[in-house]
Amino acid sequence: MNFIKMQGLGNDFIFIIDNKNEFIDNEIEIAKKVCDRRFGIGADGLVIIRKSNIADAKMVIINSDGSRANMCGNAIRCFAKYLYEINSIDKSIISIETGDGIKNVELKTNNNKVELIKVNMGKASFSGKDIPLRNKKELINEKVKIEGKTYKLTTLLMGVPHTILINNNDEHTIEEGRIIEKYNLFIDGTNVNFIKIIDKKNIEVRTWERGAGATLACGTGCCASVVALKKLGLCDDKVKVKTLGGSLEVEVVNDEVYMIGAADFICKGELY
């Protein structure tokens, strides 16, 4: 089985092609095996490229622990670069089928290489039914007590569930994401974003990812953080988001969320 490894802001993925749906029965085990950083290749997730009847290609994402994700911002930028440079889909706008619907991706290229990727991430939702929350209509800037500690949380669906908390004074550690992720209010768990507000145009985000733990960056987390801060009146429509793995630009236009950033190849090889 041939693979290519890619990364977006240090969020790394193993890519394999499955045009014949050959891995349906064991793709969870494949993901856990190849993502293991000691006994496998090592990655935050496995991305399977499949044919689509409604878009240019279908993206299937499985986290390193074997759980599935409907959407991943860093993965979809890598996916678009792969389609253009490896699969030779010669378009400036590519449609990608995801678990969160079809996403349209605009490519900025130079000499047949993708330099920047702009993704229409769609609209976020604060509805408790969409996230989903247990017996709660919404969670916006609300104090929640978890294992004896009080957090002020805002939760939304940005393709996948995301919870944000402002961490300007480093009062929280990234490892606290572990207990927030599995708090029983969140029916399907949640990603957790720890935010430092520099000013209304610049923020820093660290994300504890559901199913992967602390990562260098999370694309949907960056988008969710900007949407949540905008909801609270704490940022502008266009924000530069700094992560440990690099920076993204996130812009909200008429409630549509756009993410702009890069992606890179790391290596390719053969899985035994």
PDB file of C-alpha atoms in Angstrom:
ATOM      1  CA  MET A   1       0.000   0.000   0.000  1.00  0.00           C
ATOM      2  CA  ASN A   2       1.557   3.278  -1.119  1.00  0.00           C
ATOM      3  CA  PHE A   3       1.243   6.392   1.021  1.00  0.00           C
ATOM      4  CA  ILE A   4       2.123  10.074   1.063  1.00  0.00           C
ATOM      5  CA  LYS A   5       2.602  12.013   4.293  1.00  0.00           C
ATOM      6  CA  MET A   6       1.600  15.686   4.403  1.00  0.00           C
ATOM      7  CA  GLN A   7       1.290  18.450   6.958  1.00  0.00           C
ATOM      8  CA  GLY A   8      -0.589  21.697   7.445  1.00  0.00           C
ATOM      9  CA  LEU A   9       0.744  23.889  10.262  1.00  0.00           C
ATOM     10  CA  GLY A  10       2.428  20.798  11.732  1.00  0.00           C
ATOM     11  CA  ASN A  11      -0.850  18.843  11.812  1.00  0.00           C
ATOM     12  CA  ASP A  12       0.307  15.707   9.941  1.00  0.00           C
ATOM     13  CA  PHE A  13      -1.597  13.083   7.973  1.00  0.00           C
ATOM     14  CA  ILE A  14      -1.031   9.830   6.112  1.00  0.00           C
ATOM     15  CA  PHE A  15      -2.756   9.841   2.703  1.00  0.00           C
ATOM     16  CA  ILE A  16      -3.795   6.664   0.900  1.00  0.00           C
ATOM     17  CA  ILE A  17      -5.989   6.150  -2.168  1.00  0.00           C
ATOM     18  CA  ASP A  18      -8.950   3.771  -2.031  1.00  0.00           C
ATOM     19  CA  ASN A  19     -10.818   4.019  -5.323  1.00  0.00           C
ATOM     20  CA  LYS A  20     -12.422   0.591  -4.857  1.00  0.00           C
ATOM     21  CA  ASN A  21     -13.513   0.915  -1.206  1.00  0.00           C
ATOM     22  CA  GLU A  22     -11.140  -1.909  -0.318  1.00  0.00           C
ATOM     23  CA  PHE A  23     -10.469  -0.786   3.245  1.00  0.00           C
ATOM     24  CA  ILE A  24     -14.038  -0.487   4.527  1.00  0.00           C
ATOM     25  CA  ASP A  25     -13.750  -3.405   6.955  1.00  0.00           C
ATOM     26  CA  ASN A  26     -10.403  -2.581   8.489  1.00  0.00           C
ATOM     27  CA  GLU A  27      -9.711   1.123   7.904  1.00  0.00           C
ATOM     28  CA  ILE A  28     -10.021   1.895  11.639  1.00  0.00           C
ATOM     29  CA  GLU A  29      -7.262  -0.593  12.461  1.00  0.00           C
ATOM     30  CA  ILE A  30      -5.173   0.676   9.548  1.00  0.00           C
ATOM     31  CA  ALA A  31      -5.475   4.228  10.902  1.00  0.00           C
ATOM     32  CA  LYS A  32      -4.418   3.282  14.421  1.00  0.00           C
ATOM     33  CA  LYS A  33      -1.477   1.273  13.095  1.00  0.00           C
ATOM     34  CA  VAL A  34      -0.047   3.781  10.601  1.00  0.00           C
ATOM     35  CA  CYS A  35      -0.568   6.787  12.896  1.00  0.00           C
ATOM     36  CA  ASP A  36       1.377   5.204  15.770  1.00  0.00           C
ATOM     37  CA  ARG A  37       4.570   7.251  16.125  1.00  0.00           C
ATOM     38  CA  ARG A  38       6.633   4.310  17.367  1.00  0.00           C
ATOM     39  CA  PHE A  39       5.267   1.271  15.574  1.00  0.00           C
ATOM     40  CA  GLY A  40       3.881   2.982  12.476  1.00  0.00           C
ATOM     41  CA  ILE A  41       4.689   5.992  10.321  1.00  0.00           C
ATOM     42  CA  GLY A  42       3.287   8.470  12.820  1.00  0.00           C
ATOM     43  CA  ALA A  43       0.564  11.060  12.210  1.00  0.00           C
ATOM     44  CA  ASP A  44      -2.406  12.854  13.736  1.00  0.00           C
ATOM     45  CA  GLY A  45      -4.740  11.091  11.341  1.00  0.00           C
ATOM     46  CA  LEU A  46      -5.288   8.918   8.277  1.00  0.00           C
ATOM     47  CA  VAL A  47      -6.857  10.522   5.193  1.00  0.00           C
ATOM     48  CA  ILE A  48      -8.421   8.211   2.618  1.00  0.00           C
ATOM     49  CA  ILE A  49      -8.978   9.541  -0.909  1.00  0.00           C
ATOM     50  CA  ARG A  50     -12.059   8.060  -2.565  1.00  0.00           C
ATOM     51  CA  LYS A  51     -14.063   8.702  -5.714  1.00  0.00           C
ATOM     52  CA  SER A  52     -17.097  10.916  -5.356  1.00  0.00           C
ATOM     53  CA  ASN A  53     -20.305  11.085  -7.354  1.00  0.00           C
ATOM     54  CA  ILE A  54     -21.011  14.652  -6.250  1.00  0.00           C
ATOM     55  CA  ALA A  55     -17.565  16.320  -6.106  1.00  0.00           C
ATOM     56  CA  ASP A  56     -14.053  16.049  -7.535  1.00  0.00           C
ATOM     57  CA  ALA A  57     -13.076  13.631  -4.750  1.00  0.00           C
ATOM     58  CA  LYS A  58     -14.182  12.382  -1.331  1.00  0.00           C
ATOM     59  CA  MET A  59     -12.119  12.889   1.837  1.00  0.00           C
ATOM     60  CA  VAL A  60     -12.443  10.380   4.682  1.00  0.00           C
ATOM     61  CA  ILE A  61     -10.656  11.267   7.939  1.00  0.00           C
ATOM     62  CA  ILE A  62      -9.838   8.880  10.771  1.00  0.00           C
ATOM     63  CA  ASN A  63      -8.054  10.188  13.863  1.00  0.00           C
ATOM     64  CA  SER A  64      -5.012   8.484  15.328  1.00  0.00           C
ATOM     65  CA  ASP A  65      -7.154   6.778  17.982  1.00  0.00           C
ATOM     66  CA  GLY A  66      -9.469   5.271  15.335  1.00  0.00           C
ATOM     67  CA  SER A  67     -12.340   7.733  15.802  1.00  0.00           C
ATOM     68  CA  ARG A  68     -13.813   9.440  12.752  1.00  0.00           C
ATOM     69  CA  ALA A  69     -13.929  13.165  11.980  1.00  0.00           C
ATOM     70  CA  ASN A  70     -16.407  14.756   9.584  1.00  0.00           C
ATOM     71  CA  MET A  71     -14.079  17.611   8.780  1.00  0.00           C
ATOM     72  CA  CYS A  72     -10.522  18.851   9.344  1.00  0.00           C
ATOM     73  CA  GLY A  73      -9.275  22.234   8.169  1.00  0.00           C
ATOM     74  CA  ASN A  74      -5.595  21.342   7.929  1.00  0.00           C
ATOM     75  CA  ALA A  75      -6.354  18.017   6.253  1.00  0.00           C
ATOM     76  CA  ILE A  76      -8.562  19.559   3.566  1.00  0.00           C
ATOM     77  CA  ARG A  77      -5.811  22.004   2.554  1.00  0.00           C
ATOM     78  CA  CYS A  78      -3.405  19.073   2.222  1.00  0.00           C
ATOM     79  CA  PHE A  79      -6.098  17.150   0.358  1.00  0.00           C
ATOM     80  CA  ALA A  80      -6.579  19.950  -2.191  1.00  0.00           C
ATOM     81  CA  LYS A  81      -2.832  20.264  -2.781  1.00  0.00           C
ATOM     82  CA  TYR A  82      -2.644  16.481  -3.272  1.00  0.00           C
ATOM     83  CA  LEU A  83      -5.474  16.513  -5.811  1.00  0.00           C
ATOM     84  CA  TYR A  84      -3.874  19.301  -7.827  1.00  0.00           C
ATOM     85  CA  GLU A  85      -0.217  18.244  -7.751  1.00  0.00           C
ATOM     86  CA  ILE A  86      -0.476  14.435  -7.569  1.00  0.00           C
ATOM     87  CA  ASN A  87      -3.885  13.561  -9.028  1.00  0.00           C
ATOM     88  CA  SER A  88      -3.546  16.257 -11.713  1.00  0.00           C
ATOM     89  CA  ILE A  89      -6.952  17.840 -11.181  1.00  0.00           C
ATOM     90  CA  ASP A  90      -6.135  20.989 -13.111  1.00  0.00           C
ATOM     91  CA  LYS A  91      -8.660  23.425 -11.637  1.00  0.00           C
ATOM     92  CA  SER A  92      -8.308  26.621  -9.647  1.00  0.00           C
ATOM     93  CA  ILE A  93     -11.432  25.697  -7.665  1.00  0.00           C
ATOM     94  CA  ILE A  94     -11.824  22.099  -6.457  1.00  0.00           C
ATOM     95  CA  SER A  95     -14.898  20.569  -4.822  1.00  0.00           C
ATOM     96  CA  ILE A  96     -14.323  18.063  -2.029  1.00  0.00           C
ATOM     97  CA  GLU A  97     -16.940  15.813  -0.459  1.00  0.00           C
ATOM     98  CA  THR A  98     -16.576  15.594   3.335  1.00  0.00           C
ATOM     99  CA  GLY A  99     -18.656  14.333   6.239  1.00  0.00           C
ATOM    100  CA  ASP A 100     -19.704  17.968   6.677  1.00  0.00           C
ATOM    101  CA  GLY A 101     -20.897  18.357   3.089  1.00  0.00           C
ATOM    102  CA  ILE A 102     -19.154  19.611  -0.045  1.00  0.00           C
ATOM    103  CA  LYS A 103     -16.400  22.168   0.493  1.00  0.00           C
ATOM    104  CA  ASN A 104     -15.182  24.420  -2.321  1.00  0.00           C
ATOM    105  CA  VAL A 105     -11.466  25.098  -2.261  1.00  0.00           C
ATOM    106  CA  GLU A 106      -9.711  27.866  -4.194  1.00  0.00           C
ATOM    107  CA  LEU A 107      -6.045  27.354  -5.081  1.00  0.00           C
ATOM    108  CA  LYS A 108      -3.344  29.973  -5.602  1.00  0.00           C
ATOM    109  CA  THR A 109      -0.689  28.353  -7.782  1.00  0.00           C
ATOM    110  CA  ASN A 110       2.708  29.219  -9.221  1.00  0.00           C
ATOM    111  CA  ASN A 111       4.546  27.037 -11.773  1.00  0.00           C
ATOM    112  CA  ASN A 112       2.037  24.208 -11.213  1.00  0.00           C
ATOM    113  CA  LYS A 113       2.632  24.239  -7.455  1.00  0.00           C
ATOM    114  CA  VAL A 114       0.031  25.177  -4.868  1.00  0.00           C
ATOM    115  CA  GLU A 115       1.174  28.081  -2.683  1.00  0.00           C
ATOM    116  CA  LEU A 116      -2.005  28.958  -0.779  1.00  0.00           C
ATOM    117  CA  ILE A 117      -5.362  27.270  -0.270  1.00  0.00           C
ATOM    118  CA  LYS A 118      -8.584  29.130   0.511  1.00  0.00           C
ATOM    119  CA  VAL A 119     -11.367  26.929   1.874  1.00  0.00           C
ATOM    120  CA  ASN A 120     -15.015  27.866   2.257  1.00  0.00           C
ATOM    121  CA  MET A 121     -15.659  26.137   5.570  1.00  0.00           C
ATOM    122  CA  GLY A 122     -19.385  26.930   5.519  1.00  0.00           C
ATOM    123  CA  LYS A 123     -21.358  28.315   8.443  1.00  0.00           C
ATOM    124  CA  ALA A 124     -20.882  27.581  12.123  1.00  0.00           C
ATOM    125  CA  SER A 125     -23.748  26.692  14.467  1.00  0.00           C
ATOM    126  CA  PHE A 126     -24.183  27.442  18.168  1.00  0.00           C
ATOM    127  CA  SER A 127     -27.287  25.219  18.399  1.00  0.00           C
ATOM    128  CA  GLY A 128     -27.139  22.576  21.101  1.00  0.00           C
ATOM    129  CA  LYS A 129     -28.883  20.127  18.759  1.00  0.00           C
ATOM    130  CA  ASP A 130     -26.227  20.550  16.069  1.00  0.00           C
ATOM    131  CA  ILE A 131     -23.158  20.333  18.322  1.00  0.00           C
ATOM    132  CA  PRO A 132     -24.745  18.205  20.017  1.00  0.00           C
ATOM    133  CA  LEU A 133     -25.156  19.192  23.681  1.00  0.00           C
ATOM    134  CA  ARG A 134     -26.963  17.113  26.287  1.00  0.00           C
ATOM    135  CA  ASN A 135     -30.263  18.801  27.283  1.00  0.00           C
ATOM    136  CA  LYS A 136     -28.977  22.314  26.560  1.00  0.00           C
ATOM    137  CA  LYS A 137     -29.977  24.819  23.852  1.00  0.00           C
ATOM    138  CA  GLU A 138     -26.588  26.526  23.664  1.00  0.00           C
ATOM    139  CA  LEU A 139     -23.355  27.147  25.558  1.00  0.00           C
ATOM    140  CA  ILE A 140     -22.105  30.706  25.045  1.00  0.00           C
ATOM    141  CA  ASN A 141     -19.678  32.399  27.455  1.00  0.00           C
ATOM    142  CA  GLU A 142     -21.023  30.322  30.328  1.00  0.00           C
ATOM    143  CA  LYS A 143     -19.311  29.081  33.482  1.00  0.00           C
ATOM    144  CA  VAL A 144     -19.106  25.288  33.716  1.00  0.00           C
ATOM    145  CA  LYS A 145     -17.618  23.357  36.624  1.00  0.00           C
ATOM    146  CA  ILE A 146     -15.659  20.255  35.593  1.00  0.00           C
ATOM    147  CA  GLU A 147     -13.809  18.097  38.124  1.00  0.00           C
ATOM    148  CA  GLY A 148     -13.753  20.903  40.680  1.00  0.00           C
ATOM    149  CA  LYS A 149     -12.486  23.634  38.336  1.00  0.00           C
ATOM    150  CA  THR A 150     -14.630  26.364  36.763  1.00  0.00           C
ATOM    151  CA  TYR A 151     -14.245  27.211  33.076  1.00  0.00           C
ATOM    152  CA  LYS A 152     -15.983  29.913  31.021  1.00  0.00           C
ATOM    153  CA  LEU A 153     -16.843  28.088  27.791  1.00  0.00           C
ATOM    154  CA  THR A 154     -18.369  28.750  24.395  1.00  0.00           C
ATOM    155  CA  THR A 155     -19.170  25.774  22.150  1.00  0.00           C
ATOM    156  CA  LEU A 156     -20.112  25.615  18.482  1.00  0.00           C
ATOM    157  CA  LEU A 157     -20.158  23.245  15.524  1.00  0.00           C
ATOM    158  CA  MET A 158     -17.569  24.132  12.869  1.00  0.00           C
ATOM    159  CA  GLY A 159     -17.821  20.898  10.915  1.00  0.00           C
ATOM    160  CA  VAL A 160     -16.941  19.194  14.209  1.00  0.00           C
ATOM    161  CA  PRO A 161     -17.670  20.294  17.813  1.00  0.00           C
ATOM    162  CA  HIS A 162     -15.342  22.969  19.195  1.00  0.00           C
ATOM    163  CA  THR A 163     -15.207  24.559  22.630  1.00  0.00           C
ATOM    164  CA  ILE A 164     -13.214  27.729  23.275  1.00  0.00           C
ATOM    165  CA  LEU A 165     -11.935  29.342  26.434  1.00  0.00           C
ATOM    166  CA  ILE A 166      -9.901  32.520  26.714  1.00  0.00           C
ATOM    167  CA  ASN A 167      -6.503  31.877  28.260  1.00  0.00           C
ATOM    168  CA  ASN A 168      -4.835  35.298  28.190  1.00  0.00           C
ATOM    169  CA  ASN A 169      -3.023  34.816  31.512  1.00  0.00           C
ATOM    170  CA  ASP A 170      -2.051  31.142  31.019  1.00  0.00           C
ATOM    171  CA  GLU A 171      -4.447  30.128  33.773  1.00  0.00           C
ATOM    172  CA  HIS A 172      -5.170  26.865  31.927  1.00  0.00           C
ATOM    173  CA  THR A 173      -2.856  24.180  30.517  1.00  0.00           C
ATOM    174  CA  ILE A 174      -3.410  22.304  27.262  1.00  0.00           C
ATOM    175  CA  GLU A 175      -3.745  19.034  29.208  1.00  0.00           C
ATOM    176  CA  GLU A 176      -6.975  20.325  30.727  1.00  0.00           C
ATOM    177  CA  GLY A 177      -8.447  19.725  27.291  1.00  0.00           C
ATOM    178  CA  ARG A 178      -8.477  16.040  28.164  1.00  0.00           C
ATOM    179  CA  ILE A 179     -11.156  16.422  30.836  1.00  0.00           C
ATOM    180  CA  ILE A 180     -13.166  19.083  28.959  1.00  0.00           C
ATOM    181  CA  GLU A 181     -13.236  16.911  25.819  1.00  0.00           C
ATOM    182  CA  LYS A 182     -15.040  14.106  27.628  1.00  0.00           C
ATOM    183  CA  TYR A 183     -17.329  16.177  29.864  1.00  0.00           C
ATOM    184  CA  ASN A 184     -20.802  14.602  29.758  1.00  0.00           C
ATOM    185  CA  LEU A 185     -22.439  17.772  28.423  1.00  0.00           C
ATOM    186  CA  PHE A 186     -20.776  17.036  25.074  1.00  0.00           C
ATOM    187  CA  ILE A 187     -22.573  14.001  23.621  1.00  0.00           C
ATOM    188  CA  ASP A 188     -19.900  13.303  20.990  1.00  0.00           C
ATOM    189  CA  GLY A 189     -17.024  14.910  22.883  1.00  0.00           C
ATOM    190  CA  THR A 190     -15.476  18.213  21.841  1.00  0.00           C
ATOM    191  CA  ASN A 191     -12.255  19.762  20.599  1.00  0.00           C
ATOM    192  CA  VAL A 192     -10.926  22.360  23.034  1.00  0.00           C
ATOM    193  CA  ASN A 193      -9.260  25.639  21.993  1.00  0.00           C
ATOM    194  CA  PHE A 194      -7.223  27.755  24.390  1.00  0.00           C
ATOM    195  CA  ILE A 195      -7.112  31.334  23.065  1.00  0.00           C
ATOM    196  CA  LYS A 196      -4.880  34.326  23.705  1.00  0.00           C
ATOM    197  CA  ILE A 197      -6.240  37.586  22.314  1.00  0.00           C
ATOM    198  CA  ILE A 198      -3.417  39.837  21.092  1.00  0.00           C
ATOM    199  CA  ASP A 199      -5.784  42.394  19.579  1.00  0.00           C
ATOM    200  CA  LYS A 200      -8.927  42.323  17.428  1.00  0.00           C
ATOM    201  CA  LYS A 201      -6.963  41.238  14.357  1.00  0.00           C
ATOM    202  CA  ASN A 202      -4.524  38.776  15.928  1.00  0.00           C
ATOM    203  CA  ILE A 203      -4.988  35.791  18.232  1.00  0.00           C
ATOM    204  CA  GLU A 204      -3.036  32.723  19.325  1.00  0.00           C
ATOM    205  CA  VAL A 205      -4.710  29.314  19.557  1.00  0.00           C
ATOM    206  CA  ARG A 206      -3.657  25.990  21.050  1.00  0.00           C
ATOM    207  CA  THR A 207      -5.981  23.055  20.432  1.00  0.00           C
ATOM    208  CA  TRP A 208      -6.641  19.817  22.244  1.00  0.00           C
ATOM    209  CA  GLU A 209      -8.127  17.701  19.461  1.00  0.00           C
ATOM    210  CA  ARG A 210     -10.813  15.146  20.138  1.00  0.00           C
ATOM    211  CA  GLY A 211      -9.295  11.770  19.284  1.00  0.00           C
ATOM    212  CA  ALA A 212      -5.737  13.062  18.813  1.00  0.00           C
ATOM    213  CA  GLY A 213      -4.797  15.096  21.907  1.00  0.00           C
ATOM    214  CA  ALA A 214      -2.636  18.228  21.805  1.00  0.00           C
ATOM    215  CA  THR A 215      -1.592  19.074  18.241  1.00  0.00           C
ATOM    216  CA  LEU A 216       0.537  21.819  16.740  1.00  0.00           C
ATOM    217  CA  ALA A 217      -2.512  23.290  15.012  1.00  0.00           C
ATOM    218  CA  CYS A 218      -6.154  22.688  14.116  1.00  0.00           C
ATOM    219  CA  GLY A 219      -7.747  24.372  11.094  1.00  0.00           C
ATOM    220  CA  THR A 220     -11.363  23.979  12.189  1.00  0.00           C
ATOM    221  CA  GLY A 221     -10.260  25.078  15.672  1.00  0.00           C
ATOM    222  CA  CYS A 222      -8.769  28.300  14.284  1.00  0.00           C
ATOM    223  CA  CYS A 223     -12.010  28.974  12.407  1.00  0.00           C
ATOM    224  CA  ALA A 224     -14.186  28.137  15.414  1.00  0.00           C
ATOM    225  CA  SER A 225     -12.086  30.402  17.635  1.00  0.00           C
ATOM    226  CA  VAL A 226     -12.578  33.403  15.344  1.00  0.00           C
ATOM    227  CA  VAL A 227     -16.328  32.752  14.980  1.00  0.00           C
ATOM    228  CA  ALA A 228     -16.751  32.429  18.751  1.00  0.00           C
ATOM    229  CA  LEU A 229     -14.727  35.563  19.524  1.00  0.00           C
ATOM    230  CA  LYS A 230     -16.681  37.482  16.868  1.00  0.00           C
ATOM    231  CA  LYS A 231     -19.902  36.306  18.545  1.00  0.00           C
ATOM    232  CA  LEU A 232     -18.586  37.744  21.817  1.00  0.00           C
ATOM    233  CA  GLY A 233     -17.524  41.016  20.155  1.00  0.00           C
ATOM    234  CA  LEU A 234     -13.828  40.381  20.781  1.00  0.00           C
ATOM    235  CA  CYS A 235     -12.396  40.266  17.241  1.00  0.00           C
ATOM    236  CA  ASP A 236     -12.852  41.650  13.717  1.00  0.00           C
ATOM    237  CA  ASP A 237     -14.179  39.865  10.623  1.00  0.00           C
ATOM    238  CA  LYS A 238     -10.660  39.030   9.405  1.00  0.00           C
ATOM    239  CA  VAL A 239      -8.137  37.617  11.881  1.00  0.00           C
ATOM    240  CA  LYS A 240      -4.614  36.226  11.722  1.00  0.00           C
ATOM    241  CA  VAL A 241      -4.455  33.098  13.865  1.00  0.00           C
ATOM    242  CA  LYS A 242      -1.079  31.986  15.185  1.00  0.00           C
ATOM    243  CA  THR A 243      -0.537  28.355  16.222  1.00  0.00           C
ATOM    244  CA  LEU A 244       2.535  26.415  17.293  1.00  0.00           C
ATOM    245  CA  GLY A 245       2.824  25.123  13.714  1.00  0.00           C
ATOM    246  CA  GLY A 246       2.396  28.454  11.895  1.00  0.00           C
ATOM    247  CA  SER A 247      -0.326  30.942  10.986  1.00  0.00           C
ATOM    248  CA  LEU A 248      -3.660  30.961   9.182  1.00  0.00           C
ATOM    249  CA  GLU A 249      -5.947  33.750   8.083  1.00  0.00           C
ATOM    250  CA  VAL A 250      -9.634  33.353   8.920  1.00  0.00           C
ATOM    251  CA  GLU A 251     -12.321  35.630   7.511  1.00  0.00           C
ATOM    252  CA  VAL A 252     -16.067  35.681   8.163  1.00  0.00           C
ATOM    253  CA  VAL A 253     -18.219  37.054   5.316  1.00  0.00           C
ATOM    254  CA  ASN A 254     -22.009  36.978   5.723  1.00  0.00           C
ATOM    255  CA  ASP A 255     -21.606  34.143   8.270  1.00  0.00           C
ATOM    256  CA  GLU A 256     -19.571  32.085   5.756  1.00  0.00           C
ATOM    257  CA  VAL A 257     -16.169  31.170   7.194  1.00  0.00           C
ATOM    258  CA  TYR A 258     -13.079  31.214   4.977  1.00  0.00           C
ATOM    259  CA  MET A 259      -9.707  29.738   5.934  1.00  0.00           C
ATOM    260  CA  ILE A 260      -6.531  30.648   4.035  1.00  0.00           C
ATOM    261  CA  GLY A 261      -3.230  28.828   4.528  1.00  0.00           C
ATOM    262  CA  ALA A 262      -0.596  26.522   3.087  1.00  0.00           C
ATOM    263  CA  ALA A 263       0.131  22.785   3.090  1.00  0.00           C
ATOM    264  CA  ASP A 264       3.245  20.720   2.362  1.00  0.00           C
ATOM    265  CA  PHE A 265       4.407  17.257   1.406  1.00  0.00           C
ATOM    266  CA  ILE A 266       6.721  15.454   3.839  1.00  0.00           C
ATOM    267  CA  CYS A 267       7.516  12.064   2.306  1.00  0.00           C
ATOM    268  CA  LYS A 268       6.137   9.093   0.398  1.00  0.00           C
ATOM    269  CA  GLY A 269       6.689   5.359   0.644  1.00  0.00           C
ATOM    270  CA  GLU A 270       5.215   1.887   0.865  1.00  0.00           C
ATOM    271  CA  LEU A 271       3.370   0.390   3.825  1.00  0.00           C
ATOM    272  CA  TYR A 272       4.121  -3.242   4.607  1.00  0.00           C
TER     273      TYR A 272
END
